[in-house]
mmCIF file of C-alpha atoms in Angstrom:
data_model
loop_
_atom_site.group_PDB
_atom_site.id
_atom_site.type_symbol
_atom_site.label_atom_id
_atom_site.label_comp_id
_atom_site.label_asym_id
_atom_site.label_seq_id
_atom_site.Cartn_x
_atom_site.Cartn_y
_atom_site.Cartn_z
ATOM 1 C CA UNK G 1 87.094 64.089 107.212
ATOM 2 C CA UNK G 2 91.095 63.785 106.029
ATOM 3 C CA UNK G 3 92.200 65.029 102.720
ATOM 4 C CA UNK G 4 92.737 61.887 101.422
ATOM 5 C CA UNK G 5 89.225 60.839 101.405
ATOM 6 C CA UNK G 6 88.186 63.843 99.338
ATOM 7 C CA UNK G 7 88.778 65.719 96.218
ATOM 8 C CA UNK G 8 88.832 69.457 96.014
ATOM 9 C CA UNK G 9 90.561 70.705 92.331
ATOM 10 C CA UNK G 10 91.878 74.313 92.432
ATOM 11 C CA UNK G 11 92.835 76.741 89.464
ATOM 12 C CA UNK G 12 93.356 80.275 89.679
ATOM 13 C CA UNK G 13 93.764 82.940 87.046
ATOM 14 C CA UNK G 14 95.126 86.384 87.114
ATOM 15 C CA UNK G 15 95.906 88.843 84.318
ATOM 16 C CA UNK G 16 97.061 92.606 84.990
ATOM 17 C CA UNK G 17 94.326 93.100 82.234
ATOM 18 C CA UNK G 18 94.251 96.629 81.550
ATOM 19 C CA UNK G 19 96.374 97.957 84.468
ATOM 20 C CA UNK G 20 100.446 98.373 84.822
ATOM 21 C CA UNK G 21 100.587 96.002 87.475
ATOM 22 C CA UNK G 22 98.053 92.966 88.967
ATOM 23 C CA UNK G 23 96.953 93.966 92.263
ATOM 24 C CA UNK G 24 95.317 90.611 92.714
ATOM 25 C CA UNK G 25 96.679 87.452 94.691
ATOM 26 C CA UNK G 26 95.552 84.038 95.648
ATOM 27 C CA UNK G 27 97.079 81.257 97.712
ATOM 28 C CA UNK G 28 96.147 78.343 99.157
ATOM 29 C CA UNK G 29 96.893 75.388 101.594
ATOM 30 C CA UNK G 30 95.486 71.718 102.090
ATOM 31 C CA UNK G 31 96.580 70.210 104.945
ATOM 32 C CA UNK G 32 95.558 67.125 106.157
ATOM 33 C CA UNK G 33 92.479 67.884 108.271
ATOM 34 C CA UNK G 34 91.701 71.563 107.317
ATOM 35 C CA UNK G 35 92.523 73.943 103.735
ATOM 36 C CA UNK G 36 92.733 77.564 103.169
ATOM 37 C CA UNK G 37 92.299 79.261 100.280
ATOM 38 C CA UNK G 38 92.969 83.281 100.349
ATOM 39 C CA UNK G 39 91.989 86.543 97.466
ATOM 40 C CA UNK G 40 92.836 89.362 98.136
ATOM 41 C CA UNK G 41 92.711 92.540 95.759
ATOM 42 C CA UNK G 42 95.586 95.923 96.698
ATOM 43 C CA UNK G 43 92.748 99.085 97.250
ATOM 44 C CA UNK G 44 93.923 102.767 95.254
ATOM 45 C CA UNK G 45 97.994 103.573 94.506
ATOM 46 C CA UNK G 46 100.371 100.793 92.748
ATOM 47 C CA UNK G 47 102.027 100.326 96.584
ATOM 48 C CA UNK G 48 99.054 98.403 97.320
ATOM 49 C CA UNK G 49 99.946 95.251 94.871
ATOM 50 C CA UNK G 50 102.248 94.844 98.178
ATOM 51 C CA UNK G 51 99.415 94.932 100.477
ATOM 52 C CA UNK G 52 97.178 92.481 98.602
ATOM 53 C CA UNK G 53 100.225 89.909 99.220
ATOM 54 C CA UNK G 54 101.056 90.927 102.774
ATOM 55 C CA UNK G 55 97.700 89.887 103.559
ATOM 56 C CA UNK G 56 97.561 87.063 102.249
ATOM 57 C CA UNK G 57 101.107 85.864 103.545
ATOM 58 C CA UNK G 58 99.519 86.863 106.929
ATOM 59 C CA UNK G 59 96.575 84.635 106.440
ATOM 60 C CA UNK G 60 97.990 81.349 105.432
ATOM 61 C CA UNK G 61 100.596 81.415 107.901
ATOM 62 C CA UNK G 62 98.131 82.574 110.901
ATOM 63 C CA UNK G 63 96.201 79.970 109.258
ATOM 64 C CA UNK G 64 98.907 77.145 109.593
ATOM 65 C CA UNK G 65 99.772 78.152 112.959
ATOM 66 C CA UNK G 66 96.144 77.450 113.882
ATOM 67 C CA UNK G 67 94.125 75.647 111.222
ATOM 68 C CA UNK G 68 90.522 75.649 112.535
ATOM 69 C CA UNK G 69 87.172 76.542 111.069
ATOM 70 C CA UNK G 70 85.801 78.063 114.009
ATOM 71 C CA UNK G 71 84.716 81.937 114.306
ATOM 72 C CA UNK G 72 87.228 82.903 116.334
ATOM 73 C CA UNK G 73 90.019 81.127 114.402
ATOM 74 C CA UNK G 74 88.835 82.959 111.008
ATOM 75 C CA UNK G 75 88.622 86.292 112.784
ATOM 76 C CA UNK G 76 91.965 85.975 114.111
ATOM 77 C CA UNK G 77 93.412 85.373 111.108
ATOM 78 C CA UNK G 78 92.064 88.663 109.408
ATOM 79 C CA UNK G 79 92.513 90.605 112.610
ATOM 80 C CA UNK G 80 96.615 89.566 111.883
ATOM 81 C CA UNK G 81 96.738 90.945 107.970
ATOM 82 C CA UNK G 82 95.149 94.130 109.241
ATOM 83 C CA UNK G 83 97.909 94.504 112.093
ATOM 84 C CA UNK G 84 100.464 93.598 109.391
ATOM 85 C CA UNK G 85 99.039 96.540 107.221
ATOM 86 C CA UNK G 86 98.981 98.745 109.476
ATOM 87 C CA UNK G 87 102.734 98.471 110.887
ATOM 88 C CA UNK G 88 104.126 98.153 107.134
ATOM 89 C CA UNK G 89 106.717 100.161 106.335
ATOM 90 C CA UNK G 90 105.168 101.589 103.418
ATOM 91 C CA UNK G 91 105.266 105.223 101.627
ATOM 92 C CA UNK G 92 101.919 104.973 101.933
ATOM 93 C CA UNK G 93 99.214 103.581 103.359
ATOM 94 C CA UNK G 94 98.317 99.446 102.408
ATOM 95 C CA UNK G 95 95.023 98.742 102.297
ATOM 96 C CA UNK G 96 93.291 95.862 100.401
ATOM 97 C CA UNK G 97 90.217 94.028 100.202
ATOM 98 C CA UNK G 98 90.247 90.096 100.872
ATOM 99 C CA UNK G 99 88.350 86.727 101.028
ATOM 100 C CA UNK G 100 89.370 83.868 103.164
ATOM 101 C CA UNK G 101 87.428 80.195 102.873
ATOM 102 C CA UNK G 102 88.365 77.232 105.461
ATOM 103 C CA UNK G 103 87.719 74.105 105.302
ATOM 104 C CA UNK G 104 87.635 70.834 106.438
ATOM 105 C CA UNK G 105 86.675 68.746 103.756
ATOM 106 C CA UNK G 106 82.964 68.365 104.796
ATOM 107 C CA UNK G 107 81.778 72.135 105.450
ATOM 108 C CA UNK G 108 83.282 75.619 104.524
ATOM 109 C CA UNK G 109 83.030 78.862 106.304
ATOM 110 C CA UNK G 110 84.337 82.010 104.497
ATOM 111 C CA UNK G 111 85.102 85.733 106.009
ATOM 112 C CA UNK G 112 85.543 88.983 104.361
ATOM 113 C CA UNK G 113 86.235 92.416 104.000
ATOM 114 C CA UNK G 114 86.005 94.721 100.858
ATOM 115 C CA UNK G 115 84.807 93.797 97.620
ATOM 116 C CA UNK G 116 86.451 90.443 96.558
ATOM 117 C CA UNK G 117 83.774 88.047 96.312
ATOM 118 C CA UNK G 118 82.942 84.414 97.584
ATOM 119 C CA UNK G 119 80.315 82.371 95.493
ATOM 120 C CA UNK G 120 79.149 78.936 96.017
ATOM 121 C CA UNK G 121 77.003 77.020 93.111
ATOM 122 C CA UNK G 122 75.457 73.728 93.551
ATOM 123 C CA UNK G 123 73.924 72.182 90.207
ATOM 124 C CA UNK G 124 74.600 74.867 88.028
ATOM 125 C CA UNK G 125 72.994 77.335 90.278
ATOM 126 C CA UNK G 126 74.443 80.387 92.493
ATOM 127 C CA UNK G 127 73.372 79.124 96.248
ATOM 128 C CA UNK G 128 75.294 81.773 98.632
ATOM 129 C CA UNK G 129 77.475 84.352 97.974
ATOM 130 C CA UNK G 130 79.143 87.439 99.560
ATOM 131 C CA UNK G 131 77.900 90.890 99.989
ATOM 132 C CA UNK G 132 80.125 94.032 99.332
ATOM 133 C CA UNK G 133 81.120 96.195 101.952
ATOM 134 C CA UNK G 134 80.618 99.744 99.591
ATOM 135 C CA UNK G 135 78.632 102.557 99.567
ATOM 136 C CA UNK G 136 77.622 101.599 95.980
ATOM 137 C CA UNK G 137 76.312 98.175 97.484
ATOM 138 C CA UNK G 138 74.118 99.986 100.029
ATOM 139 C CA UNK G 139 72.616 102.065 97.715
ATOM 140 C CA UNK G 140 71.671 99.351 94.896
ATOM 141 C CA UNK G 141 70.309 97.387 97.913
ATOM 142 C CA UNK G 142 68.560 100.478 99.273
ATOM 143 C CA UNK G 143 66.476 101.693 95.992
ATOM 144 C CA UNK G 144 66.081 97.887 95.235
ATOM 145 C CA UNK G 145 68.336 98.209 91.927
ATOM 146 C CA UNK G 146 69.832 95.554 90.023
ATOM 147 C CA UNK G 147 72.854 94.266 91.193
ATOM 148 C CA UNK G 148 74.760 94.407 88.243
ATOM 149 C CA UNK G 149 74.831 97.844 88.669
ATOM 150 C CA UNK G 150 77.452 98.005 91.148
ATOM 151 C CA UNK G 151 80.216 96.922 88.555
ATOM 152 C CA UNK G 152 79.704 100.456 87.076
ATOM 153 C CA UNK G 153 78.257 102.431 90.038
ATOM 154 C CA UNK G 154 80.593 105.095 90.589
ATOM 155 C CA UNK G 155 80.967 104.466 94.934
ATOM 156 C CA UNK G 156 81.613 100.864 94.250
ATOM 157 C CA UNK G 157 85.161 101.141 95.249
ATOM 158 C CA UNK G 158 84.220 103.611 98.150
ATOM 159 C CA UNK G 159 84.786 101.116 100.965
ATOM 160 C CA UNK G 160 83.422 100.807 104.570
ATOM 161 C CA UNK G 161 85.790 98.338 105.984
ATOM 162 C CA UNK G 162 88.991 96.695 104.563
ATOM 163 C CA UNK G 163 92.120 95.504 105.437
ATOM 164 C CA UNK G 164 94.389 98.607 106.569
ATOM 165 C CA UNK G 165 92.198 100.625 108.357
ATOM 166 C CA UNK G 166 92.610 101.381 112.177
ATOM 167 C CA UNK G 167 89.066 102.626 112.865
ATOM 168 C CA UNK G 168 85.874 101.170 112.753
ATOM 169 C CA UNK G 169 87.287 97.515 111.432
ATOM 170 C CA UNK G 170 84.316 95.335 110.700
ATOM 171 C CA UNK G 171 84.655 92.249 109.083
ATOM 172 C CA UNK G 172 82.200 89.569 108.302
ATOM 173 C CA UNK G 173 82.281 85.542 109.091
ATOM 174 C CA UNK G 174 79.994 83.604 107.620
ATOM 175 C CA UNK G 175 78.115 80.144 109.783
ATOM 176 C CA UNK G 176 79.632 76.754 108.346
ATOM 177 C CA UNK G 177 78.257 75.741 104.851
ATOM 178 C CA UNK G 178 77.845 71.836 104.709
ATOM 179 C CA UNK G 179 79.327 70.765 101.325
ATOM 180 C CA UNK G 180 78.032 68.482 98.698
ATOM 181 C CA UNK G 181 79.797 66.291 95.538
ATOM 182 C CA UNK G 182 80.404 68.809 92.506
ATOM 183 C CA UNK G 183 79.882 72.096 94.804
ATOM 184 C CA UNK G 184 81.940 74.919 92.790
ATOM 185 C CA UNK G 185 83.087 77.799 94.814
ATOM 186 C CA UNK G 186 84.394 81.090 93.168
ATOM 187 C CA UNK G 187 86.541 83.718 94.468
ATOM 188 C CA UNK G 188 87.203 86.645 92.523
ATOM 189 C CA UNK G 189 87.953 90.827 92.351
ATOM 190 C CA UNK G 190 86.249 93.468 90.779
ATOM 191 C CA UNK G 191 88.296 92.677 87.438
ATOM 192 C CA UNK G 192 85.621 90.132 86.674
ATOM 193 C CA UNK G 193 82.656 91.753 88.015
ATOM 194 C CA UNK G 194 83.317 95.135 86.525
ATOM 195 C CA UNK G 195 83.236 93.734 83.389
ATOM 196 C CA UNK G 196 80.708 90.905 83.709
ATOM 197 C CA UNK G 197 77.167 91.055 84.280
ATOM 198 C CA UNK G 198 76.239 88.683 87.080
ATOM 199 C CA UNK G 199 73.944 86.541 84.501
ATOM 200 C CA UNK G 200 77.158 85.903 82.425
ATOM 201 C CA UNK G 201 79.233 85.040 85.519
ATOM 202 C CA UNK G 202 76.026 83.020 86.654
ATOM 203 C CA UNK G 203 75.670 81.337 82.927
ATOM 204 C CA UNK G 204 79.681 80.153 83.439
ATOM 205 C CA UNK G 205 78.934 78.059 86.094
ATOM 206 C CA UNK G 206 75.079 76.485 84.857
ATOM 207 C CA UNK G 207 77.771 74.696 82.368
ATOM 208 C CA UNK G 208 80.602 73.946 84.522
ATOM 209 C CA UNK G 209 82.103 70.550 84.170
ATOM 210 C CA UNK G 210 84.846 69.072 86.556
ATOM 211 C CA UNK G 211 87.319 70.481 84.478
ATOM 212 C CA UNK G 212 88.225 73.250 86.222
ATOM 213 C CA UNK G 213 90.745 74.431 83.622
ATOM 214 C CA UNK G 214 87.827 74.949 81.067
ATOM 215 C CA UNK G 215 85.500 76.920 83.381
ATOM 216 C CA UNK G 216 88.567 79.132 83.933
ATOM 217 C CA UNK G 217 88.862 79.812 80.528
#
C-alpha cells in the first residue's frame, strides 16, 4: 500500500515538566511506500538530552537509506544509534532508551530498547504493547505484582540493555502487526508512566476520537 491511499495523523507532545531540560525526542518520516516514527528518552546526566537526539538522527536517516520493515532492516537501524553513541565525543558517556515503529501502511513492526514504550489500541482497548527492559520490570513480573508499580519501583530506571552500551546489547523486534481503520498507537517515556497509572493511560484511549490533538491533551 502507497501513502496516498491511507491516512495515518501524528501529534507529539513534550514538556521538560519538572526537569531543567527535556531529555525526550520524537521524529518521524512518511515516505511513499514505508514511515518511521522514532522516541527516544537521554538515560542519567543532562549530556544525555544529546544522546536521545543522536539516536534518533541515526535512526531516520539509517531508516531513509533503507526503508524496509523487515527484521534485519529494524535491527540495523538500532545497531547504527548504538555505534553513534558509542563513538560520540561526549564528556561522558550517551546512553538512552528508544522506540522505533515502521511501517508500510498495512502492518507495523516496532523494536526497542530501554523503557520508552510502544502501545497499540484497537476499539478503545490496549491490544499489544512493549515490555521494559529493567530490573524493576523483572521483578513486578516475577512476584506477579501490578504493573503500575514499576512507575514508582525504585530499579525501574536500572536498565539491562539500551542504547550506549558496548556489552551485552540486546534489543527486541517485534513480528509485523497487521493494521486496522482507527488503530491508535502510543509512544511515550517514563514522564507519563511515572506519573500515570496504566488504567488512566488505558481510560485516555477507551475515549479517543480521531482528533488526535484532543487525546493529546
Amino acid at each position: 500500500m502507497r501513502k496516498e491511499n491511507s491516512k495515518f495523523n501524528t501529534k507529539f507532545i513534550s514538556e521538560a515538566g519538572s526537569e531543567l531540560k527535556n531529555s525526550d525526542y520524537f521524529a518521524f518520516v512518511e515516505l511513499d511506500k514505508y514511515a518511521c516514527y522514532v522516541i527516544a528518552d537521554g538515560i542519567g546526566n543532562m549530556a544525555n538530552i544529546n544522546g536521545a537526539k543522536l539516536a534518533i538522527q541515526s535512526v531516520i536517516l539509517k531508516f531513509q537509506e533503507n526503508p524496509s520493515i523487515s527484521k534485519s532492516a529494524i535491527k540495523s537501524y538500532l545497531k547504527e544509534a548504538n555505534k553513534e553513541l558509542l563513538k560520540a565525543d561526549s564528556k561522558f558517556k550517551l546512553k538512552s532508551s528508544i522506540t522505533v515503529v515502521v511501517s508500510n501502511y498495512e502492518k507495523l513492526r516496532y523494536g526497542h530498547l530501554g523503557n520508552t514504550r510502544f502501545r497499540l489500541y484497537r476499539g478503545g482497548l490496549l491490544k499489544q504493547e512493549s515490555v521494559d527492559m529493567s530490573l524493576a520490570n523483572d521483578i513486578v513480573k516475577e512476584d506477579n505484582l501490578s504493573k503500575d508499580l514499576i512507575g514508582q519501583h525504585e530499579e525501574r530506571n536500572n536498565l539491562y540493555s539500551y542504547l550506549g552500551k558496548d556489552k551485552n546489547f540486546k534489543l527486541f523486534i517485534s513480528k509485523k502487526i497487521k493494521l486496522m481503520d482507527s488503530d491508535i498507537i502510543a509512544l511515550y517515556t517514563r514522564g507519563i508512566w511515572e506519573n500515570l497509572d496504566q488504567s488512566e493511560i488505558n481510560e485516555v484511549f477507551e475515549e479517543a476520537t480521531n482528533d488526535t490533538e484532543e487525546v493529546l491533551n
